[in-house]
XYZ file of C-alpha atoms in Angstrom:
639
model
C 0.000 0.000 0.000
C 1.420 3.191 -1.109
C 1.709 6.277 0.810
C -1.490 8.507 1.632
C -1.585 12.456 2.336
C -4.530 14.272 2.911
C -5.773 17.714 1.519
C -8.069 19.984 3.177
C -9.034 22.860 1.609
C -9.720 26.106 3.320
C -11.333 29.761 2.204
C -14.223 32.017 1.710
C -17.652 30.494 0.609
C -18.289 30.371 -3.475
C -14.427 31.316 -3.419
C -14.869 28.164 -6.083
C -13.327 25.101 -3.745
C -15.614 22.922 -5.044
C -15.180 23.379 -8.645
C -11.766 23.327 -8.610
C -12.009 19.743 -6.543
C -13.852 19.274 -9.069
C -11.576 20.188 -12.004
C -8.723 17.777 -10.348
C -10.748 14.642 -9.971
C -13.583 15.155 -11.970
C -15.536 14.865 -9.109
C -18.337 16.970 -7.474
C -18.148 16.850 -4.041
C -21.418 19.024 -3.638
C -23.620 16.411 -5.131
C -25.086 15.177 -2.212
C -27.953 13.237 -2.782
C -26.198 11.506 -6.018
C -23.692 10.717 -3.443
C -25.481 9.003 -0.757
C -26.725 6.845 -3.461
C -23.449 6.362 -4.648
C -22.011 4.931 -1.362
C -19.089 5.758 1.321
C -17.277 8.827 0.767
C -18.760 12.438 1.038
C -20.230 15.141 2.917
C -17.566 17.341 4.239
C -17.626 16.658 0.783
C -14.934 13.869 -0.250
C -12.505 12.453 -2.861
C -9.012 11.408 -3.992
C -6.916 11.750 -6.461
C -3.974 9.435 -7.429
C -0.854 11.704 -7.963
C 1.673 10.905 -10.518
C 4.415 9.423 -7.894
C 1.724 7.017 -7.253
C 0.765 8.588 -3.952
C -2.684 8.589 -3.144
C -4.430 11.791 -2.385
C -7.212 12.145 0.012
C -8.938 15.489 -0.458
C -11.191 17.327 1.793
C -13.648 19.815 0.714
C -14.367 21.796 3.961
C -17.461 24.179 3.254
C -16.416 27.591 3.565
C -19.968 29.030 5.140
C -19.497 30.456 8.373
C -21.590 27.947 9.874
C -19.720 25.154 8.686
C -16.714 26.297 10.442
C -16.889 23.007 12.825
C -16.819 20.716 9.491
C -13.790 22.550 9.257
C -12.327 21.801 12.616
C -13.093 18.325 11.592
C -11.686 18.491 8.622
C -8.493 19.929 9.644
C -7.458 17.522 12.279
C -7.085 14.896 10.193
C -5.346 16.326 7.346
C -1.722 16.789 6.035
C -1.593 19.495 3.670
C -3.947 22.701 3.287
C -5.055 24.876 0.466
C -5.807 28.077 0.864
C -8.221 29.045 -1.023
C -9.130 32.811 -2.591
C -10.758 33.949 -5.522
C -8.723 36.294 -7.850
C -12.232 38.898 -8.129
C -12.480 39.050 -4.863
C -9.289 39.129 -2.715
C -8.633 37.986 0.435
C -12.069 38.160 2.634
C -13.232 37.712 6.541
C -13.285 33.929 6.421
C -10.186 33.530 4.624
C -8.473 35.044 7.812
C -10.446 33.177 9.868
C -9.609 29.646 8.214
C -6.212 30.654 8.542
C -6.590 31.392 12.069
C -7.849 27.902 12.210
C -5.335 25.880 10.263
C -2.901 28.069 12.699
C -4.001 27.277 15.669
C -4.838 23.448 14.911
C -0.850 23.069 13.898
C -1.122 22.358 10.413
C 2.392 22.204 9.081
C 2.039 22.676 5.540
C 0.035 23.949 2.392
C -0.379 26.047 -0.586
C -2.170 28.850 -1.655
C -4.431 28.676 -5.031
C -5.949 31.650 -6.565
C -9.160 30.463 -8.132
C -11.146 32.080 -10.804
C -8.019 33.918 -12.800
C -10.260 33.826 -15.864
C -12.037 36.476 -14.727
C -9.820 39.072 -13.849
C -6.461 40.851 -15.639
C -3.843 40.436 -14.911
C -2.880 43.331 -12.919
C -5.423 42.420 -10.412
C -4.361 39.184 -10.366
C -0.792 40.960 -9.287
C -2.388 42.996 -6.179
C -4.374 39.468 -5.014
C -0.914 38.448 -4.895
C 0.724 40.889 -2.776
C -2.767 41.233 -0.261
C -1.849 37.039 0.094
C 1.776 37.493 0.566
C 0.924 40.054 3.303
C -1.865 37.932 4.978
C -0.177 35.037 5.155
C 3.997 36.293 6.074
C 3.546 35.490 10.007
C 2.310 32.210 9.480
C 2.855 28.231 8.326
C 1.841 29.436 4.705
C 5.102 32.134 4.600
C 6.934 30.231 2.210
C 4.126 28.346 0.640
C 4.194 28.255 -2.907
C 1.003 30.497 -4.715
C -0.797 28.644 -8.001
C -2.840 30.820 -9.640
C -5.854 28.583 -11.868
C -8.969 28.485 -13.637
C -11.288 25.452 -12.882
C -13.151 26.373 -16.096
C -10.148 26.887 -18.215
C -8.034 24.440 -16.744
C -4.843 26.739 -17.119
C -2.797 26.024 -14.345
C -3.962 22.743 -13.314
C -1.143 20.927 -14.376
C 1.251 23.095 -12.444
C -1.232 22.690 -9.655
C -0.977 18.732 -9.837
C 2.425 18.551 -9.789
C 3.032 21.377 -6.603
C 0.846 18.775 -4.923
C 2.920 16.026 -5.676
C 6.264 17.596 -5.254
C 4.291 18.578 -1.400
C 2.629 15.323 -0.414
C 6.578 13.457 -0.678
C 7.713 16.249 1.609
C 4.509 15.007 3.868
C 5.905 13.020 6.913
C 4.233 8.980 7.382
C 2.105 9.441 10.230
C 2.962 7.354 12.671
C 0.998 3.854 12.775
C 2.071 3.356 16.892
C 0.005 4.316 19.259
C -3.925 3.835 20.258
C -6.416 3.560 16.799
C -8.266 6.757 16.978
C -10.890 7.941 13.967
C -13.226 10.893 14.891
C -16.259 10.120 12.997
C -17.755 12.416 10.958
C -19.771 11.056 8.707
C -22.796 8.377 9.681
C -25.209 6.184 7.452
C -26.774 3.334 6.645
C -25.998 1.342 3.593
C -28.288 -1.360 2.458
C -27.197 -4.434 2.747
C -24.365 -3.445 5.136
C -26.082 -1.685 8.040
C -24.333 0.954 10.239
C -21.471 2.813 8.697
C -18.931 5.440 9.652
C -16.405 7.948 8.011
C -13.577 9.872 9.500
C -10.149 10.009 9.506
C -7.897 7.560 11.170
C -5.704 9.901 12.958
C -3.652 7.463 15.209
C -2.807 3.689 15.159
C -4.830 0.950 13.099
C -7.639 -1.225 12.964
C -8.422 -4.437 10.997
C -11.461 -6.043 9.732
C -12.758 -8.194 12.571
C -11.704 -6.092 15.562
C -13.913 -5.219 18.558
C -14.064 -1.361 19.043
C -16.321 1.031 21.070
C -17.609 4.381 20.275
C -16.971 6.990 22.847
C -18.366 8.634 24.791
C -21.617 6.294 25.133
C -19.302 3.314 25.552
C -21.103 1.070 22.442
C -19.129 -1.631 21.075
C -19.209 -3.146 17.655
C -17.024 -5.210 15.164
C -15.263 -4.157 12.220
C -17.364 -5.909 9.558
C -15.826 -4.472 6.316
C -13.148 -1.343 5.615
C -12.836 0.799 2.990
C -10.411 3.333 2.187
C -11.487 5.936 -0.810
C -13.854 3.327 -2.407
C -11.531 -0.137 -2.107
C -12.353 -2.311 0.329
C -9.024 -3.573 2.586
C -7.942 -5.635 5.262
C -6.614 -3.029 7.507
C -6.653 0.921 7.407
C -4.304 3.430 9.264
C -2.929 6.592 10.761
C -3.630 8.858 7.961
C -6.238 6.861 5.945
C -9.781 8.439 5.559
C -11.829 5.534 6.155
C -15.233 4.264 6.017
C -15.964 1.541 8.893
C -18.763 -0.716 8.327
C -20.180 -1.784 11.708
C -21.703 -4.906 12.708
C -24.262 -5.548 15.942
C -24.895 -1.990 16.398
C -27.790 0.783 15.408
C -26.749 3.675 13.427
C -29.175 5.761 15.741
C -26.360 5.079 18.724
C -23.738 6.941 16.804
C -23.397 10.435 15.995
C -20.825 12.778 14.923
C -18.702 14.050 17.239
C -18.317 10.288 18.533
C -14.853 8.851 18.650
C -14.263 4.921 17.072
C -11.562 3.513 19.136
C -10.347 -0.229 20.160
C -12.585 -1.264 23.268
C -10.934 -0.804 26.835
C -8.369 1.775 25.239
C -9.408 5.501 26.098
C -12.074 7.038 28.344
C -13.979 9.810 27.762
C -13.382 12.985 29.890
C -15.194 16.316 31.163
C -12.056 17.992 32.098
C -8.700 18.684 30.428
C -5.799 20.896 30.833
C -4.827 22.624 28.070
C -2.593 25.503 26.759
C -4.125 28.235 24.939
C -3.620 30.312 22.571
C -5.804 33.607 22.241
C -6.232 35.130 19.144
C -4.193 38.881 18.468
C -7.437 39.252 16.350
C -9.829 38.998 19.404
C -12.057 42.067 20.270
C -11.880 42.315 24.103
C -10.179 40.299 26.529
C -10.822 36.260 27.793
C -11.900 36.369 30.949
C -11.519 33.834 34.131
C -14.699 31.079 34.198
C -15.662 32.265 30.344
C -17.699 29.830 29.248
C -17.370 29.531 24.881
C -17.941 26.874 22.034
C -15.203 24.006 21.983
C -14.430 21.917 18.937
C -11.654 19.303 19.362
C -11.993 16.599 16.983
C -15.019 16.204 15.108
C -16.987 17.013 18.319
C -18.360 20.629 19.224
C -19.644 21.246 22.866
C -19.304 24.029 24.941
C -16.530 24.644 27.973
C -15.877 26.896 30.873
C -12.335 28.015 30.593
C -10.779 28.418 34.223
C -7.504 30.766 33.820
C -4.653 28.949 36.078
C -2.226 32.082 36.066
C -3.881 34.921 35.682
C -7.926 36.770 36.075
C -7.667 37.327 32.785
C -5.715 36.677 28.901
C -5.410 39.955 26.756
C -5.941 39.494 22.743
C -2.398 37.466 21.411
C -1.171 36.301 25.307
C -1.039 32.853 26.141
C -1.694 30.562 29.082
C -2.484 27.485 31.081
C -6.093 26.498 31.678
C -8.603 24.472 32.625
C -11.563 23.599 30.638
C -14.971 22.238 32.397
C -17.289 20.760 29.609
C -20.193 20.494 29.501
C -20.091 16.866 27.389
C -17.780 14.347 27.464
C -15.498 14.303 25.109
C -12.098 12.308 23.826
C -8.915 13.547 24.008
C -5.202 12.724 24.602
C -2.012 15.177 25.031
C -0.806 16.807 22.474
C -5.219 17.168 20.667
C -5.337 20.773 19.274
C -8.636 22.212 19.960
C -10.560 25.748 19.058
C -12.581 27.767 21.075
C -15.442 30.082 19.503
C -17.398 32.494 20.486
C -21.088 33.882 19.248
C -19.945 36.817 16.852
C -19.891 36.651 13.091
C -16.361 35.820 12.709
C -16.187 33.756 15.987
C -12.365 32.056 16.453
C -11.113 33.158 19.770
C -8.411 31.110 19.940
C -7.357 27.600 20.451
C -4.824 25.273 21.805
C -3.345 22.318 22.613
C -4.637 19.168 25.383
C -1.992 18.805 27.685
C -3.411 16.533 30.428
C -6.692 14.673 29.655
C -7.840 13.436 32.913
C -6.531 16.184 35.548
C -7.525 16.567 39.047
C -9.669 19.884 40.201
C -6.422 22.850 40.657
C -5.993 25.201 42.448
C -5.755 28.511 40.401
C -2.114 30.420 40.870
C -0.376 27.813 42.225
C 3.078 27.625 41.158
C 3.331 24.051 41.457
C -0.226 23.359 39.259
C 1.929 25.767 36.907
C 5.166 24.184 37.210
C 3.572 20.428 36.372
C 1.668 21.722 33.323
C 5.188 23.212 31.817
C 6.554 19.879 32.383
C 3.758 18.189 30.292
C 3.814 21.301 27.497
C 7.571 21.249 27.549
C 9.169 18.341 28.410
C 9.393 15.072 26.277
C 7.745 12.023 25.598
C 9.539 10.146 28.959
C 8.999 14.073 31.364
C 5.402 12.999 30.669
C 5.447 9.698 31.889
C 7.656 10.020 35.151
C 5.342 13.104 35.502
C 2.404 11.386 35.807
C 3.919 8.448 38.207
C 4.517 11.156 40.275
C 1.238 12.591 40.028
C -0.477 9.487 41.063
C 0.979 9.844 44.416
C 0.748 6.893 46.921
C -1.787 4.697 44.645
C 0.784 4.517 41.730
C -0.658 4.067 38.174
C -1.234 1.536 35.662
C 0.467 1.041 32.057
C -3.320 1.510 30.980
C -3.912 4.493 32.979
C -0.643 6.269 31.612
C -2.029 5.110 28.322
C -4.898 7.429 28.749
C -2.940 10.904 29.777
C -0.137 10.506 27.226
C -0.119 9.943 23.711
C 2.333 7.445 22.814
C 2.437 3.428 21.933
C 1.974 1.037 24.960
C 5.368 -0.269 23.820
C 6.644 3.413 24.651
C 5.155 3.364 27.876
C 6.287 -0.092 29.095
C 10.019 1.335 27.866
C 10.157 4.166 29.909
C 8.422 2.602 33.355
C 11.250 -0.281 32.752
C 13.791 2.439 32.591
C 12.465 4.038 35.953
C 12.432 0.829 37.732
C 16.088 0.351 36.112
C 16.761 3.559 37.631
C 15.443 3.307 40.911
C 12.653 6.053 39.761
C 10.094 3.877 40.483
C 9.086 0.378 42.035
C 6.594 -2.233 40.459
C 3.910 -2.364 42.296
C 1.411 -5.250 40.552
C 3.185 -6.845 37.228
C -0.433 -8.122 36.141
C -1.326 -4.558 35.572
C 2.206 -2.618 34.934
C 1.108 -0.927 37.965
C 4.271 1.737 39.349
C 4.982 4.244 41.976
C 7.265 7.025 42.226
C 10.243 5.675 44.383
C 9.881 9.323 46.731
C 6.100 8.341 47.154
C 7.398 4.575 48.005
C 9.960 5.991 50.604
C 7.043 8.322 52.429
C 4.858 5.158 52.702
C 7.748 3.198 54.423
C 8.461 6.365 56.914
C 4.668 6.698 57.751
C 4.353 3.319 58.026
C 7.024 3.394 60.925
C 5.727 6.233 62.394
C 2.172 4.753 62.888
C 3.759 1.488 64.564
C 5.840 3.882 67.510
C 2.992 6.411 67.833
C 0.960 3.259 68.380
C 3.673 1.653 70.644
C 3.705 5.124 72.747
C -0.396 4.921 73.338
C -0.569 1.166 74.282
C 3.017 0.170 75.800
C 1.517 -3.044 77.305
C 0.226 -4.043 73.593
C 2.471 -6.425 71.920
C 1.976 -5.243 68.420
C -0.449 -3.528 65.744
C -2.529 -6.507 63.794
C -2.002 -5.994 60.001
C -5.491 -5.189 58.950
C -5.842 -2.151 61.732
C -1.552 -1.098 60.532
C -3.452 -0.893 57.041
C -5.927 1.186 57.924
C -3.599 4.017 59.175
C -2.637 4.783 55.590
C -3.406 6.662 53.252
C -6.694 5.034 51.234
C -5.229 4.708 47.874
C -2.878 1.990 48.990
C -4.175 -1.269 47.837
C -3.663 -4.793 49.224
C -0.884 -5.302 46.394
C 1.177 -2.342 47.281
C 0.722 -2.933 51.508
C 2.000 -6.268 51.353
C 5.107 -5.074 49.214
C 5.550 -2.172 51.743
C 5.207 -4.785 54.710
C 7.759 -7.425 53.228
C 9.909 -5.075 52.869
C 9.918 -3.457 56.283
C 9.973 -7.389 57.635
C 13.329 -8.368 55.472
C 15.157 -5.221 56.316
C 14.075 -5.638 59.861
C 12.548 -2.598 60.717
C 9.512 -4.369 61.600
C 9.364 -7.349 63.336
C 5.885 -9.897 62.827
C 5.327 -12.211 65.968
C 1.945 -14.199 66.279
C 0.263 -11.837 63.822
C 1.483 -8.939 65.625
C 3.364 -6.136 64.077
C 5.993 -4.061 66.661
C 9.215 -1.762 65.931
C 12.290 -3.799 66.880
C 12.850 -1.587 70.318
C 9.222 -2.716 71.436
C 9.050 -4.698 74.212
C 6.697 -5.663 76.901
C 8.975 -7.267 79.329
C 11.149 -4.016 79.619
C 7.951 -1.802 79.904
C 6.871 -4.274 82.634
C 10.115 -4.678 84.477
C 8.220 -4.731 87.848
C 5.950 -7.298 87.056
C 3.172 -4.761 87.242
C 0.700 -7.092 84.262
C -0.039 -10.136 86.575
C -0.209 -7.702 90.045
C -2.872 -6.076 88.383
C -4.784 -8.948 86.904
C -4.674 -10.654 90.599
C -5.612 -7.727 92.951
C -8.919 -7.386 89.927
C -9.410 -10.896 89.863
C -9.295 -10.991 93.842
C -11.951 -8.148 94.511
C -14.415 -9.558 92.384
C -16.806 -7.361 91.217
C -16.304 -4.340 93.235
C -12.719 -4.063 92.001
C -10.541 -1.184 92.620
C -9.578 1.726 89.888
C -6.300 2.343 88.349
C -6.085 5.239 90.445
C -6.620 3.733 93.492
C -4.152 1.093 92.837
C -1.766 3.407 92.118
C -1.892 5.259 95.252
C -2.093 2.209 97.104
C 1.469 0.949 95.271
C 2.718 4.289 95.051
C 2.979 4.047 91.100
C 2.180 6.515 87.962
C -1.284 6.682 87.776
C -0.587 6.354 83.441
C 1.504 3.430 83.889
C -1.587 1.302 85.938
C -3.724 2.944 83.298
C -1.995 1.569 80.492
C -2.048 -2.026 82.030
C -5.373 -2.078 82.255
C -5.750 -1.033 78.905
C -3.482 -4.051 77.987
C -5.490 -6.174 79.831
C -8.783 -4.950 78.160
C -7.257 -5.565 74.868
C -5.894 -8.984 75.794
C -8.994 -10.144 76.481
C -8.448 -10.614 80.515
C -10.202 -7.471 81.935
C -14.224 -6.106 80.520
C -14.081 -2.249 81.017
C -17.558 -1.332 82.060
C -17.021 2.161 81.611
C -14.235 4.425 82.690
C -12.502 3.911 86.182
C -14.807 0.645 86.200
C -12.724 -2.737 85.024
C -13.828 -6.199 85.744
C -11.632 -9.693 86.041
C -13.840 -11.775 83.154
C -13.806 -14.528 85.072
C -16.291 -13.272 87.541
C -17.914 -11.201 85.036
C -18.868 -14.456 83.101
C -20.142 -15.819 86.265
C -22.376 -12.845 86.819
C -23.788 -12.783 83.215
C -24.827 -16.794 83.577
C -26.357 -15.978 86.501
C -28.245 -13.052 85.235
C -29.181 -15.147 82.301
C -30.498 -17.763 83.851
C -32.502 -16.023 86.604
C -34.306 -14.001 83.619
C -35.440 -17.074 81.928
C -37.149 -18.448 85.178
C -38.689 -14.775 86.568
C -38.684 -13.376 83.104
C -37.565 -9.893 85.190
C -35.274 -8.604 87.384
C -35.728 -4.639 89.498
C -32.426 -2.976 90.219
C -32.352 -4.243 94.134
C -32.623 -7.898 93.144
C -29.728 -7.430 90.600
C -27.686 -5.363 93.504
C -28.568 -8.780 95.412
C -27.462 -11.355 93.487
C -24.221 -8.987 92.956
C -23.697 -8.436 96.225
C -21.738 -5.495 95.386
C -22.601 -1.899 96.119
C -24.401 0.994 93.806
C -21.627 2.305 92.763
C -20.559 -0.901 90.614
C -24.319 -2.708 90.394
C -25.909 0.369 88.513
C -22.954 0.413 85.545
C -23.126 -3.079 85.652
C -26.755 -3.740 84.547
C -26.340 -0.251 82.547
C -23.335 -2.188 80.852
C -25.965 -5.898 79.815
C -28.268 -3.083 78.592
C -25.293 -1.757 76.501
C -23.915 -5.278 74.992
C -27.531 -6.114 74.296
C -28.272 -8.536 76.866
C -31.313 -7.574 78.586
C -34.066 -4.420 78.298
C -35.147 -1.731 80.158
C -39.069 -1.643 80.343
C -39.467 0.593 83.089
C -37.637 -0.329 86.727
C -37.446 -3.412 85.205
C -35.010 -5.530 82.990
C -35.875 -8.312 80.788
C -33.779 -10.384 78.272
C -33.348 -8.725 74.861
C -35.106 -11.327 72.330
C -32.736 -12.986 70.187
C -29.755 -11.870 72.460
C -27.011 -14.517 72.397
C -26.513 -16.139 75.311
């Protein structure tokens, strides 16, 4: 398969774009009906031409009405070469500037200028179009660009035309065929006998015949049922192609232009992007914070609030970093050039380029929100990557996830994680998913994760150890069970953490030096031996003359080991007697059914100040009732 350049043409309406498509194919792109009938290629209308080098020549004949402008945004992203166009009798007009504006800010590289309709004018005036082009065009892509003055009804100059376009579409540069299969559609139908299909251009990767895809942003998928590229049906079509998809198990009524064909699972659709833009010299006042204008990217138009990062406001020609709020999902990846229009007669504002497709909310004027977005608008293919590893923070990302905010071949982004982990940049985190986190992110984990064990170990001294589960929940929520256990393993085999009986503790952690005076089993035996009217941490600890915290902290020990039942603060019970008491309880209430407050101080034998918390405490573990002065056992209690 040869190599395949596409033409857009650009200019004023009835400027005579359509006859001279015309006059190099000998077709009519304007014929609509006739076309429909026809079959695949058209509206925006469309053709090709086979060059002389062999090279085959997509062409695009963008309508030049001021209302079409967003057939021309369509238009232009996919193409490789543009022609201005401008009719000798009439000069250069409003739209002409405007197109240009558009083909500016969209990036297209190179193009031509043809001066249409030479048959009617002399050729003096043919002379002063000339220098009014030359003028319009010296600041921009078209500079150098060579100017072919012709005659669609004459033919004069065609030849000279055909070749220019030739000697061009070699110069073109092979789009590259990496990278996720993209085609915006623009075009929907259905053919008889076919069912559903689509047009567009493919403007990265490829897809074959037999391939799943999806249509974004409504998440449809389909198969590939047939391909053809300008009129032949093929196997496979790629970056660069204009293509017409033929979809099987899906209603043309569930796609619409604007949509995005891409391979299922690949890209998701997005409401919020970060962007660079440009604002038009040419603009009449200035853009404002929270402006809310028309957004094309693509072959989709919705409409987006622009939030200014840097500044309250962007004067006519400045530049800056935003974000844009839409109000439809759309598709995008880095690197997308986009317009923004306004509601006036000639309405290009300005325009830009996508710099980070699935940001987080910013905060405007802050110079690190600033500094990350030069990164991504400056910095190359691999600044991007280990840019948004270090984004992701303590979660890390996933190969597919980076797939999504940069705009490069997996292959790419497999390469530059490996070279990160090579480096010590970053640490695998899940292999199934090519999941990664930034190595700094990796080191914070480790030191919080320390830090949570010794403030622990400073609240509960008489607690052997942190279980696993509660350790996890001390971190931050974006770290998975993958990345915890890596963290954990780690900490165990450098022996920073030690793991005894499911505990977790900090090497220096003991209980035996906390406990040098044996203070664990005095405490469990004076509770055990006072029974249920057992004395308070405090008053143990004036009675042995010991830190009232210290006592405090044993009991807590003892509460957590399972030895002690806190009632309620100051109140702690050996559970051997407590178990004792709740039997009792139990079985009294199934022979009287009730029990009054006295009769439970009775069979306690203990005195208000412990009987009252202690019924208050069966009430509390759902044991028994209250129904007035009396208790009764809570149906389907266990006991």
């Amino acid at each position: 398969m040869g190599k395949h350049v596409i033409l857009g043409t650009a200019g004023h309406i009835d400027h005579g774009k359509t006859a001279l498509v015309k006059a190099l194919t000998g077709v009519d792109t304007d014929r609509l009906k006739e076309e429909k009938e026809r079959g695949i290629t058209t509206e925006l209308g469309f053709t090709f031409l086979d060059l002389p080098s062999g090279i085959q020549m997509g062409i695009i004949d963008v309508p030049g009405h001021e209302k079409f402008v967003k057939h021309m945004v369509a238009g232009v992203w996919g193409i490789d070469l543009v022609a201005l166009i401008i009719a000798a009798d009439e000069g250069v007009m409003p739209q002409t500037r405007e197109h240009l504006d558009i083909c500016r800010l969209l990036e297209v590289k190179k193009g031509l200028i043809i001066l249409t309709k030479i048959d009617l004018v002399d050729q003096d005036l043919l002379e002063l179009v000339k220098e009014e082009v030359t003028e319009i065009v010296k600041d921009t892509f078209l500079k150098d660009a060579p100017i072919l003055p012709v005659s669609s009804i004459t033919k004069e100059g065609i030849p000279q035309l055909i070749s220019v376009l030739d000697r061009l579409s070699e110069e073109v540069e092979e789009r590259s065929t990496d990278g996720l299969f993209r085609l915006p559609i623009d075009r929907v139908f259905v053919m008889k006998g076919f069912g559903t299909v689509v047009t567009g251009t493919v403007v990265s990767g490829t897809v074959s015949v037999g391939e799943s895809v999806q249509i974004l942003p409504s998440n449809v998928e389909a198969k590939v049922r047939t391909l053809q590229v300008y009129n032949r049906p093929v196997e496979k079509t790629m970056a660069g192609q204009r293509a017409a998809v033929n979809l099987q198990g899906i209603e043309a009524s569930a796609v619409e232009r604007g949509d995005v064909l891409v391979h299922t699972h690949t890209l998701a659709p997005t409401r919020m992007l970060d962007v660079y833009i440009e604002y038009l010299p040419s603009a009449q006042r200035p853009l404002k914070n929270r402006t809310r204008q028309r957004f094309h990217i693509g072959t989709n138009l919705t409409s987006a609030s622009i939030f200014l990062l840097d500044r309250e406001e962007m004067a006519p020609g400045e530049s800056g970093f935003a974000q844009l709020r839409l109000e439809a999902p759309v598709v995008a990846l880095p690197h997308d050039r986009f317009v923004i229009r306004g509601s006036g007669v000639i309405q290009t504002l300005g325009g830009g380029v996508v710099l980070d497709a699935h940001p987080a909310r910013h905060k405007r004027n802050a110079p690190s929100v600033i500094e990350d977005l030069t990164i991504l608008r400056e910095g190359n293919q691999d600044q991007a990557i280990a840019q948004h590893i270090s984004r992701s923070g303590m979660g890390g990302i996933a190969s597919d996830d980076l797939l999504k905010r940069v705009s490069t071949s997996s292959s790419e982004v497999q390469r530059v994680i490996k070279k990160m982990i090579d480096q010590e940049e970053a640490l695998s985190i899940d292999s199934e998913k090519m999941k990664v986190i930034g190595i700094r992110f990796y080191h914070q984990l480790r030191e919080m994760t320390l830090a949570q064990l010794k403030e622990f170990h400073q609240r509960f001294p008489m607690k052997s150890g942190l279980a696993r589960e509660e350790l996890r929940t001390k971190l931050p929520m974006e770290v998975d069970v993958k990345l915890f256990q890596i963290l954990l393993n780690g900490l165990i085999q450098s022996k920073e953490i030690l793991l005894e009986k499911d505990k977790l503790r900090l090497p220096s952690h003991q209980i035996s030096s906390v406990d040098e005076k044996g203070l664990i089993k005095r405490v469990e035996e004076a509770v055990l031996k006072a029974g249920l009217q057992s004395p308070s941490p405090k008053e143990l600890s004036e009675a042995w003359s010991e830190k009232e915290e210290g006592i405090q902290a044993v009991f807590e020990h003892l509460v957590h080991e399972g030895v002690l039942v806190k009632i309620k603060s100051g109140i702690y019970i050996h559970r051997v007697p407590f178990e004792h008491l709740k039997e009792e309880l139990v079985s009294y209430l199934k022979k009287n059914k009730e029990i009054t407050t006295p009769q439970f101080k009775e069979m306690t034998n203990a005195s208000r100040k412990y009987a009252i918390p202690l019924i208050e405490y069966f009430d509390q573990i759902k044991l028994t009732i209250r129904l007035g002065e009396k208790r009764v056992l809570r149906s389907g209690s266990e006991h």
